[in-house]
Amino acid sequence: MDIPRYWRLRNQRYRLEGTECIECGQRNFPPRCICPHCKSDSLKSFRFSGRGTVYSFSTIYQALDTFDKDIPYSIALVKLDEGPLITTQLADVGPDEIQIGQPVEMVIRKIYEDGENGPIQYGYKFRPALKE
Ligand SMILES: [Zn+2]
């Protein structure tokens, strides 16, 4: 990913920043320019809590070179506490330990390295929520 794109996406990747519709209150992630619910363009940024539950998941055993070191890893649809479903990689959990409905929380992790000396990309993943 090029540097300008990286900076544009930093709030989305590190702070889980989406949008909230001022007209109808619907919250979206990733951020939208137009509310998909009521078509309003009156949106404000909204920072999600980073908590949710596993809605569905799938484990990857073959991947592109950049992700090879992580195999096997699991991709999940996570339902955020505030409503939206997002696609994310799961961290700190084996494929046999994941359950539908399991509480998860966002963490910032390395996503991939762009070659031997290239930049390392970080972003969000979700892990099982720590017991409180
Ligand atoms: Zn709306």
Coordinates of C-alpha atoms in Angstrom, one line a residue, residues 4-100:
P4 CA -0.8 8.5 1.1
R5 CA -3.4 5.7 1.2
Y6 CA -1.9 4.5 4.4
W7 CA -2.4 7.9 6.1
R8 CA -5.9 8.3 4.8
L9 CA -6.9 5.0 6.3
R10 CA -5.1 5.3 9.6
N11 CA -8.2 6.3 11.7
Q12 CA -10.1 3.4 10.2
R13 CA -7.3 0.9 10.8
Y14 CA -6.1 2.0 14.3
R15 CA -9.2 3.5 15.9
L16 CA -12.0 1.6 14.3
E17 CA -13.5 4.9 13.1
G18 CA -16.7 4.7 11.1
T19 CA -19.6 7.0 10.6
E20 CA -22.9 7.7 12.3
C21 CA -25.9 9.1 10.4
I22 CA -27.2 12.3 11.9
E23 CA -30.6 11.7 10.4
C24 CA -31.4 8.1 11.4
G25 CA -28.6 7.2 13.8
Q26 CA -27.3 4.2 11.8
R27 CA -23.7 3.4 12.4
N28 CA -21.4 2.1 9.6
F29 CA -18.0 0.6 9.4
P30 CA -16.1 1.2 7.2
P31 CA -17.0 4.9 7.0
R32 CA -19.6 6.0 4.4
C33 CA -20.3 9.2 2.5
I34 CA -24.0 8.4 2.1
C35 CA -26.1 6.6 4.7
P36 CA -27.0 3.2 3.2
H37 CA -30.2 3.2 5.3
C38 CA -31.8 6.6 4.6
K39 CA -29.5 8.0 1.9
S40 CA -28.7 11.1 4.0
D41 CA -25.2 12.7 3.5
S42 CA -25.3 14.1 7.0
L43 CA -22.8 11.8 8.7
K44 CA -20.3 12.3 11.5
S45 CA -17.4 10.1 12.4
F46 CA -18.0 7.6 15.1
R47 CA -15.5 5.5 16.9
F48 CA -16.5 2.0 17.6
S49 CA -15.8 0.4 21.0
G50 CA -13.9 -2.5 19.4
R51 CA -16.1 -5.1 21.1
G52 CA -18.3 -7.6 19.4
T53 CA -19.1 -11.2 18.9
V54 CA -18.1 -13.8 16.3
Y55 CA -21.0 -14.0 13.8
S56 CA -19.3 -16.5 11.4
F57 CA -15.7 -17.6 10.7
S58 CA -13.5 -19.5 8.3
T59 CA -10.0 -20.8 8.6
I60 CA -7.4 -20.2 5.9
Y61 CA -4.9 -23.0 5.2
Q62 CA -3.5 -21.6 1.9
A63 CA -2.8 -17.9 1.3
L64 CA -0.9 -15.3 -0.7
D65 CA 2.9 -15.1 0.0
T66 CA 2.5 -12.0 2.2
F67 CA 0.3 -13.9 4.7
D68 CA 2.1 -17.3 4.5
K69 CA 3.8 -16.9 7.9
D70 CA 0.4 -16.8 9.6
I71 CA -1.1 -20.0 8.2
P72 CA -3.4 -21.3 9.4
Y73 CA -5.4 -18.2 10.4
S74 CA -9.0 -17.5 10.7
I75 CA -11.1 -14.8 9.2
A76 CA -14.3 -13.9 10.9
L77 CA -17.4 -11.8 10.5
V78 CA -17.6 -9.9 13.7
K79 CA -20.8 -8.2 14.8
L80 CA -19.8 -5.1 16.6
D81 CA -21.7 -4.2 19.8
E82 CA -22.9 -1.1 17.9
G83 CA -24.4 -3.1 15.1
P84 CA -22.3 -3.4 11.9
L85 CA -20.7 -6.6 10.7
I86 CA -17.1 -6.4 9.8
T87 CA -14.6 -8.8 8.3
T88 CA -11.5 -9.3 10.3
Q89 CA -8.6 -11.6 11.0
L90 CA -8.7 -13.3 14.4
A91 CA -5.6 -13.3 16.6
D92 CA -4.5 -15.3 19.7
V93 CA -6.8 -18.2 19.0
G94 CA -6.5 -21.6 17.3
P95 CA -9.1 -22.7 14.7
D96 CA -10.5 -25.3 17.1
E97 CA -11.1 -22.7 19.9
I98 CA -13.4 -20.3 18.0
Q99 CA -17.1 -20.4 18.6
I100 CA -20.0 -18.6 17.0

